Amino acid sequence: MSPVDSAGEFTRDQRYIGTRITADGRDGFPVEAGRYRLVVARACPWANRAIIVRRLLGLEDALSMGVCGPTHDERSWTFDLDPGGRDPVLGIERLRDAFLARFPDYDKGITVPAIVDVPSGKVVTNDFAQITVDLSLEWAAFHRPGAPQLYPSHLRDEIDEVNEGVFADVNNGVYRAGFAGTQEAYDKAFTRLFARLDQLSERLSGQRYLVGDTITEADVRLFTTLARFDAVYHGHFKCNRAKLTEMPVLWAYARDLFQTPGFGDTIDFVHIKRHYYEVHRDLNPRGIVPAGPDPRGWLTPHGREALGGRPFGDGTPPAPPLPAETVPPSHSAQQVPQ
């Protein structure tokens, strides 16, 4: 993880590769079906966003996906889930190989999600925030019929405003609490986190989704943190004023999204817990992974339909996940992990 600063505050390294894959190819990487591979890890909330957006937009045939295992060492994520420990398309064992292929002296974080140019084997971008927006806007020619508008032009300013607060205080806020180097830094992050969650609860008490009456990019970004809250952040990161299940509005909102095709079917609770509890040995020295919480509560009724709203607007739900991309039932809310 990124280091803490002199005040003990966690500072995320945000020096991402800013190259974009665009419809007009202005950065040298034009949108082309089959040319690129999205590399993710189901454990990672930032990568989970890209998995969800790719599913919602129906880009599976245009943009293949490689899935790293839930743990990694100081070098990078690895393809240990694949036969022989190599990605079957890229032919590499570690994601860092794609980064070094383009930047031999690369000295920043090897992060997911990342998009790799298959012909050259070189990483194009790991700018997670831009990746999902570009999947909505630049890859439109390859969207499925009925794909939702996740970043509609008339709502972008509001979506951006909501996303800014959610990133600072919630998405990154849980990390600022978990990796705080001083009590003061922890207290500050903790206070900001729950103040923002209270604000979001108030906002969502009268509307089904964060912006407008359909699912947008804003909901995707908040959901991936909420999905990990009780399993990881409440205990592991000391974000323990309340569990998600003890925040009625946010818990119902999160269950509503979880039960929406494209959201809950991307969540792998086993990978999530293994990543945080096994990799963060500074916080959990023995690497013991907790058995709970029971995920079946995610499938209980939420009642959010009473607020109206249309999940996909004028569009339709995505098809079920591809067989090769389906989360095992024992890793999901379908049954308690053994």
Tab-separated table of C-alpha atoms in Angstrom:
chain	number	residue	atom	x	y	z
A	1	MET	CA	0.000	0.000	0.000
A	2	SER	CA	0.980	3.624	-0.251
A	3	PRO	CA	2.911	5.085	2.697
A	4	VAL	CA	1.665	7.391	5.386
A	5	ASP	CA	2.801	10.996	5.407
A	6	SER	CA	4.517	12.901	8.212
A	7	ALA	CA	1.149	13.439	9.931
A	8	GLY	CA	0.418	9.716	9.887
A	9	GLU	CA	-2.183	10.011	7.138
A	10	PHE	CA	-2.483	7.355	4.451
A	11	THR	CA	-1.613	8.759	1.022
A	12	ARG	CA	-2.673	6.829	-2.052
A	13	ASP	CA	-0.253	6.879	-4.970
A	14	GLN	CA	-2.450	8.186	-7.788
A	15	ARG	CA	0.235	8.344	-10.480
A	16	TYR	CA	-1.692	6.169	-12.898
A	17	ILE	CA	-0.932	5.614	-16.573
A	18	GLY	CA	-3.152	8.187	-18.231
A	19	THR	CA	-3.149	6.760	-21.759
A	20	ARG	CA	-6.704	6.318	-22.982
A	21	ILE	CA	-8.334	3.892	-25.401
A	22	THR	CA	-10.660	6.075	-27.454
A	23	ALA	CA	-12.981	5.819	-30.403
A	24	ASP	CA	-10.752	8.151	-32.425
A	25	GLY	CA	-7.496	6.596	-31.205
A	26	ARG	CA	-5.994	9.986	-30.343
A	27	ASP	CA	-3.603	8.440	-27.784
A	28	GLY	CA	-2.496	5.790	-30.266
A	29	PHE	CA	-4.867	3.128	-28.946
A	30	PRO	CA	-8.162	3.058	-30.858
A	31	VAL	CA	-11.143	1.085	-29.600
A	32	GLU	CA	-11.083	-2.284	-31.346
A	33	ALA	CA	-12.993	-5.422	-30.492
A	34	GLY	CA	-10.678	-8.223	-29.409
A	35	ARG	CA	-7.522	-6.135	-29.261
A	36	TYR	CA	-7.374	-5.467	-25.519
A	37	ARG	CA	-7.605	-7.457	-22.308
A	38	LEU	CA	-9.029	-6.090	-19.072
A	39	VAL	CA	-7.021	-7.477	-16.156
A	40	VAL	CA	-8.808	-7.514	-12.814
A	41	ALA	CA	-8.894	-9.124	-9.397
A	42	ARG	CA	-12.260	-9.867	-7.861
A	43	ALA	CA	-10.857	-8.922	-4.465
A	44	CYS	CA	-10.111	-5.326	-5.459
A	45	PRO	CA	-12.885	-2.709	-5.180
A	46	TRP	CA	-11.352	-0.528	-7.885
A	47	ALA	CA	-11.210	-3.460	-10.314
A	48	ASN	CA	-14.686	-4.595	-9.267
A	49	ARG	CA	-16.036	-1.358	-10.748
A	50	ALA	CA	-14.675	-2.271	-14.173
A	51	ILE	CA	-16.053	-5.813	-13.900
A	52	ILE	CA	-19.531	-4.440	-13.151
A	53	VAL	CA	-19.498	-1.810	-15.899
A	54	ARG	CA	-18.230	-4.296	-18.485
A	55	ARG	CA	-21.101	-6.632	-17.510
A	56	LEU	CA	-23.775	-3.945	-17.515
A	57	LEU	CA	-22.710	-2.672	-20.938
A	58	GLY	CA	-22.333	-6.142	-22.435
A	59	LEU	CA	-18.729	-5.742	-23.535
A	60	GLU	CA	-17.693	-9.345	-22.893
A	61	ASP	CA	-17.246	-10.195	-26.586
A	62	ALA	CA	-15.342	-6.990	-27.363
A	63	LEU	CA	-13.077	-6.847	-24.310
A	64	SER	CA	-11.793	-10.079	-22.810
A	65	MET	CA	-11.064	-10.304	-19.098
A	66	GLY	CA	-8.190	-11.886	-17.196
A	67	VAL	CA	-8.661	-12.554	-13.506
A	68	CYS	CA	-5.765	-12.481	-11.058
A	69	GLY	CA	-5.782	-14.425	-7.823
A	70	PRO	CA	-6.818	-12.787	-4.541
A	71	THR	CA	-3.321	-12.364	-3.121
A	72	HIS	CA	-0.072	-10.867	-4.342
A	73	ASP	CA	3.436	-10.093	-3.138
A	74	GLU	CA	5.435	-6.877	-3.354
A	75	ARG	CA	6.053	-7.418	-7.072
A	76	SER	CA	2.510	-7.588	-8.419
A	77	TRP	CA	-0.727	-9.452	-8.919
A	78	THR	CA	-0.325	-12.936	-10.378
A	79	PHE	CA	-2.380	-15.220	-12.620
A	80	ASP	CA	-2.287	-18.121	-10.203
A	81	LEU	CA	-5.921	-19.072	-10.956
A	82	ASP	CA	-5.024	-20.043	-14.519
A	83	PRO	CA	-3.479	-23.360	-15.611
A	84	GLY	CA	0.265	-23.158	-15.256
A	85	GLY	CA	-0.053	-19.824	-13.486
A	86	ARG	CA	-0.120	-17.899	-16.775
A	87	ASP	CA	-2.813	-15.763	-18.320
A	88	PRO	CA	-4.056	-17.788	-21.300
A	89	VAL	CA	-4.235	-14.752	-23.606
A	90	LEU	CA	-1.262	-12.660	-22.518
A	91	GLY	CA	0.969	-15.606	-21.665
A	92	ILE	CA	2.412	-13.875	-18.574
A	93	GLU	CA	2.646	-14.941	-14.948
A	94	ARG	CA	2.577	-11.475	-13.392
A	95	LEU	CA	0.762	-8.313	-14.322
A	96	ARG	CA	4.023	-6.425	-13.856
A	97	ASP	CA	5.337	-8.098	-17.019
A	98	ALA	CA	2.867	-6.047	-19.078
A	99	PHE	CA	3.849	-2.845	-17.273
A	100	LEU	CA	7.575	-3.461	-17.788
A	101	ALA	CA	6.997	-4.338	-21.429
A	102	ARG	CA	5.914	-0.755	-21.996
A	103	PHE	CA	7.908	1.017	-19.289
A	104	PRO	CA	11.122	-0.938	-18.469
A	105	ASP	CA	11.899	1.423	-15.596
A	106	TYR	CA	8.322	1.574	-14.240
A	107	ASP	CA	8.496	2.548	-10.568
A	108	LYS	CA	4.858	3.117	-9.638
A	109	GLY	CA	2.183	0.740	-8.392
A	110	ILE	CA	1.262	-2.351	-10.401
A	111	THR	CA	-2.486	-2.019	-9.949
A	112	VAL	CA	-5.754	-3.465	-11.187
A	113	PRO	CA	-7.794	-2.810	-13.155
A	114	ALA	CA	-5.398	-2.519	-16.052
A	115	ILE	CA	-6.011	-2.800	-19.778
A	116	VAL	CA	-3.321	-4.503	-21.843
A	117	ASP	CA	-2.803	-4.306	-25.594
A	118	VAL	CA	-2.763	-7.987	-26.555
A	119	PRO	CA	-0.673	-7.783	-29.773
A	120	SER	CA	2.195	-5.952	-28.067
A	121	GLY	CA	1.711	-7.327	-24.553
A	122	LYS	CA	2.066	-3.784	-23.200
A	123	VAL	CA	-0.125	-2.149	-20.586
A	124	VAL	CA	-2.184	0.751	-21.923
A	125	THR	CA	-3.729	2.169	-18.760
A	126	ASN	CA	-4.454	1.481	-15.102
A	127	ASP	CA	-6.397	4.703	-14.501
A	128	PHE	CA	-9.355	3.011	-12.814
A	129	ALA	CA	-11.608	6.078	-12.688
A	130	GLN	CA	-11.170	6.858	-16.380
A	131	ILE	CA	-11.454	3.228	-17.468
A	132	THR	CA	-15.108	2.864	-16.458
A	133	VAL	CA	-16.083	6.242	-17.919
A	134	ASP	CA	-14.402	5.326	-21.201
A	135	LEU	CA	-16.158	1.971	-21.290
A	136	SER	CA	-19.412	3.937	-21.210
A	137	LEU	CA	-18.480	6.660	-23.683
A	138	GLU	CA	-15.673	5.480	-25.981
A	139	TRP	CA	-16.771	1.850	-26.347
A	140	ALA	CA	-20.389	2.687	-27.192
A	141	ALA	CA	-20.182	1.037	-30.614
A	142	PHE	CA	-19.771	-2.326	-28.892
A	143	HIS	CA	-22.420	-1.968	-26.180
A	144	ARG	CA	-25.100	-4.612	-26.097
A	145	PRO	CA	-28.632	-3.725	-27.203
A	146	GLY	CA	-30.391	-2.348	-24.124
A	147	ALA	CA	-27.193	-1.242	-22.374
A	148	PRO	CA	-27.900	1.371	-19.685
A	149	GLN	CA	-26.634	4.942	-19.763
A	150	LEU	CA	-24.258	4.934	-16.797
A	151	TYR	CA	-22.803	8.390	-17.465
A	152	PRO	CA	-25.547	10.362	-19.243
A	153	SER	CA	-24.557	13.847	-20.373
A	154	HIS	CA	-27.326	15.673	-18.499
A	155	LEU	CA	-26.294	14.148	-15.168
A	156	ARG	CA	-22.490	14.188	-15.460
A	157	ASP	CA	-21.887	17.257	-13.320
A	158	GLU	CA	-23.967	15.802	-10.495
A	159	ILE	CA	-22.411	12.358	-10.868
A	160	ASP	CA	-18.924	13.884	-10.746
A	161	GLU	CA	-19.797	15.884	-7.632
A	162	VAL	CA	-21.165	12.838	-5.825
A	163	ASN	CA	-18.209	10.714	-6.919
A	164	GLU	CA	-15.710	13.256	-5.612
A	165	GLY	CA	-17.106	13.091	-2.088
A	166	VAL	CA	-17.576	9.333	-2.148
A	167	PHE	CA	-14.001	8.759	-3.306
A	168	ALA	CA	-12.404	11.071	-0.754
A	169	ASP	CA	-14.395	10.006	2.285
A	170	VAL	CA	-15.685	6.475	1.556
A	171	ASN	CA	-13.829	4.598	-1.222
A	172	ASN	CA	-10.453	5.924	-0.086
A	173	GLY	CA	-11.702	6.879	3.360
A	174	VAL	CA	-11.795	3.313	4.609
A	175	TYR	CA	-8.132	2.958	3.614
A	176	ARG	CA	-7.272	6.251	5.320
A	177	ALA	CA	-8.730	4.819	8.517
A	178	GLY	CA	-7.239	1.356	8.115
A	179	PHE	CA	-3.703	2.471	7.349
A	180	ALA	CA	-3.577	5.554	9.553
A	181	GLY	CA	-0.219	5.955	11.262
A	182	THR	CA	-1.435	8.014	14.218
A	183	GLN	CA	-4.515	8.175	16.393
A	184	GLU	CA	-5.232	11.675	15.133
A	185	ALA	CA	-5.101	10.602	11.501
A	186	TYR	CA	-7.369	7.632	12.233
A	187	ASP	CA	-9.885	9.756	14.125
A	188	LYS	CA	-10.005	12.255	11.266
A	189	ALA	CA	-10.579	9.567	8.635
A	190	PHE	CA	-13.144	7.763	10.806
A	191	THR	CA	-15.118	10.968	11.374
A	192	ARG	CA	-15.105	11.901	7.684
A	193	LEU	CA	-16.136	8.378	6.649
A	194	PHE	CA	-19.199	8.158	8.836
A	195	ALA	CA	-20.196	11.777	8.257
A	196	ARG	CA	-20.279	11.000	4.537
A	197	LEU	CA	-22.159	7.735	5.083
A	198	ASP	CA	-24.728	9.631	7.147
A	199	GLN	CA	-25.072	12.171	4.344
A	200	LEU	CA	-25.495	9.412	1.778
A	201	SER	CA	-28.098	7.711	3.967
A	202	GLU	CA	-30.075	10.922	4.089
A	203	ARG	CA	-29.797	11.352	0.321
A	204	LEU	CA	-30.892	7.789	-0.355
A	205	SER	CA	-33.757	7.814	2.122
A	206	GLY	CA	-35.938	9.511	-0.475
A	207	GLN	CA	-34.523	8.247	-3.771
A	208	ARG	CA	-33.595	4.803	-4.990
A	209	TYR	CA	-30.302	5.708	-6.682
A	210	LEU	CA	-27.630	8.317	-6.037
A	211	VAL	CA	-28.244	10.457	-9.135
A	212	GLY	CA	-31.440	10.448	-11.160
A	213	ASP	CA	-33.849	7.528	-11.208
A	214	THR	CA	-31.568	4.924	-12.792
A	215	ILE	CA	-28.267	3.234	-11.982
A	216	THR	CA	-25.275	5.384	-12.875
A	217	GLU	CA	-21.503	5.374	-12.494
A	218	ALA	CA	-22.036	6.866	-9.026
A	219	ASP	CA	-23.873	3.781	-7.776
A	220	VAL	CA	-21.189	1.468	-9.148
A	221	ARG	CA	-18.468	3.376	-7.289
A	222	LEU	CA	-20.234	3.387	-3.930
A	223	PHE	CA	-21.424	-0.212	-4.189
A	224	THR	CA	-17.998	-1.833	-4.355
A	225	THR	CA	-17.021	-0.294	-1.015
A	226	LEU	CA	-20.323	-1.156	0.643
A	227	ALA	CA	-20.017	-4.764	-0.569
A	228	ARG	CA	-16.760	-5.083	1.383
A	229	PHE	CA	-17.765	-3.102	4.441
A	230	ASP	CA	-18.830	-5.757	6.934
A	231	ALA	CA	-16.531	-8.471	5.579
A	232	VAL	CA	-13.393	-6.333	5.767
A	233	TYR	CA	-13.558	-2.639	6.554
A	234	HIS	CA	-15.592	-2.789	9.768
A	235	GLY	CA	-13.047	-4.938	11.576
A	236	HIS	CA	-9.834	-5.041	9.558
A	237	PHE	CA	-9.808	-1.276	8.933
A	238	LYS	CA	-11.429	-0.330	12.265
A	239	CYS	CA	-14.402	1.363	10.585
A	240	ASN	CA	-16.586	0.166	13.412
A	241	ARG	CA	-19.041	2.859	14.438
A	242	ALA	CA	-21.625	0.630	12.794
A	243	LYS	CA	-21.783	-2.301	10.429
A	244	LEU	CA	-23.460	-1.830	7.072
A	245	THR	CA	-26.218	-4.109	8.347
A	246	GLU	CA	-26.803	-1.589	11.145
A	247	MET	CA	-27.278	1.345	8.732
A	248	PRO	CA	-30.820	0.655	7.469
A	249	VAL	CA	-30.932	2.901	4.400
A	250	LEU	CA	-27.477	2.017	3.088
A	251	TRP	CA	-27.989	-1.674	3.814
A	252	ALA	CA	-31.260	-1.716	1.861
A	253	TYR	CA	-29.678	0.305	-0.964
A	254	ALA	CA	-26.694	-2.063	-1.134
A	255	ARG	CA	-28.956	-5.135	-1.172
A	256	ASP	CA	-31.035	-3.585	-3.949
A	257	LEU	CA	-27.932	-3.201	-6.100
A	258	PHE	CA	-26.535	-6.591	-5.074
A	259	GLN	CA	-29.716	-8.250	-6.302
A	260	THR	CA	-29.557	-6.338	-9.602
A	261	PRO	CA	-27.944	-8.383	-12.420
A	262	GLY	CA	-24.372	-7.242	-12.953
A	263	PHE	CA	-23.658	-6.280	-9.346
A	264	GLY	CA	-23.928	-9.099	-6.802
A	265	ASP	CA	-22.995	-11.723	-9.361
A	266	THR	CA	-19.524	-10.134	-9.559
A	267	ILE	CA	-18.856	-10.315	-5.800
A	268	ASP	CA	-16.505	-13.039	-4.551
A	269	PHE	CA	-16.492	-12.873	-0.765
A	270	VAL	CA	-13.790	-15.532	-0.444
A	271	HIS	CA	-11.379	-13.602	-2.666
A	272	ILE	CA	-12.225	-10.338	-0.909
A	273	LYS	CA	-11.452	-11.676	2.560
A	274	ARG	CA	-8.369	-13.595	1.492
A	275	HIS	CA	-6.866	-10.521	-0.130
A	276	TYR	CA	-7.219	-8.118	2.758
A	277	TYR	CA	-6.513	-10.518	5.611
A	278	GLU	CA	-3.662	-12.427	3.959
A	279	VAL	CA	-1.873	-9.588	2.170
A	280	HIS	CA	-2.046	-6.886	4.854
A	281	ARG	CA	0.258	-8.630	7.311
A	282	ASP	CA	1.101	-5.324	8.962
A	283	LEU	CA	-2.536	-5.199	10.111
A	284	ASN	CA	-3.122	-8.950	10.462
A	285	PRO	CA	0.284	-10.547	11.181
A	286	ARG	CA	-0.879	-14.171	11.295
A	287	GLY	CA	-2.918	-13.941	8.106
A	288	ILE	CA	-5.965	-15.556	9.668
A	289	VAL	CA	-9.055	-15.102	7.476
A	290	PRO	CA	-12.343	-14.739	9.387
A	291	ALA	CA	-15.121	-17.220	8.676
A	292	GLY	CA	-17.948	-14.640	8.736
A	293	PRO	CA	-20.060	-12.761	8.162
A	294	ASP	CA	-22.821	-14.927	6.707
A	295	PRO	CA	-23.396	-13.485	3.206
A	296	ARG	CA	-26.922	-14.827	2.781
A	297	GLY	CA	-28.392	-11.621	4.184
A	298	TRP	CA	-27.537	-9.958	0.889
A	299	LEU	CA	-30.415	-11.864	-0.716
A	300	THR	CA	-33.127	-10.756	1.731
A	301	PRO	CA	-35.910	-8.367	0.597
A	302	HIS	CA	-34.904	-4.696	0.564
A	303	GLY	CA	-38.143	-2.854	-0.215
A	304	ARG	CA	-36.428	-0.166	-2.280
A	305	GLU	CA	-38.855	-0.675	-5.184
A	306	ALA	CA	-41.299	1.513	-3.260
A	307	LEU	CA	-39.113	4.517	-4.106
A	308	GLY	CA	-39.696	4.000	-7.816
A	309	GLY	CA	-36.821	4.304	-10.220
A	310	ARG	CA	-35.890	2.041	-13.109
A	311	PRO	CA	-32.564	0.242	-12.679
A	312	PHE	CA	-31.674	0.219	-16.389
A	313	GLY	CA	-33.799	3.145	-17.558
A	314	ASP	CA	-35.083	2.366	-21.051
A	315	GLY	CA	-32.588	-0.493	-21.257
A	316	THR	CA	-32.614	-4.084	-20.088
A	317	PRO	CA	-30.706	-6.247	-17.595
A	318	PRO	CA	-27.495	-7.895	-18.809
A	319	ALA	CA	-27.362	-11.569	-19.652
A	320	PRO	CA	-26.051	-13.948	-16.984
A	321	PRO	CA	-22.262	-14.027	-16.545
A	322	LEU	CA	-20.271	-16.144	-18.949
A	323	PRO	CA	-19.650	-19.611	-17.468
A	324	ALA	CA	-15.913	-18.944	-17.221
A	325	GLU	CA	-16.582	-15.677	-15.383
A	326	THR	CA	-19.187	-16.934	-12.920
A	327	VAL	CA	-18.382	-16.606	-9.217
A	328	PRO	CA	-18.615	-20.046	-7.547
A	329	PRO	CA	-21.750	-20.355	-5.382
A	330	SER	CA	-19.596	-21.160	-2.352
A	331	HIS	CA	-17.841	-17.782	-2.790
A	332	SER	CA	-21.057	-15.777	-3.143
A	333	ALA	CA	-24.255	-15.102	-1.222
A	334	GLN	CA	-25.766	-18.341	-2.503
A	335	GLN	CA	-24.387	-20.288	0.445
A	336	VAL	CA	-22.112	-19.805	3.425
A	337	PRO	CA	-18.432	-20.283	2.451
A	338	GLN	CA	-16.985	-23.435	3.970
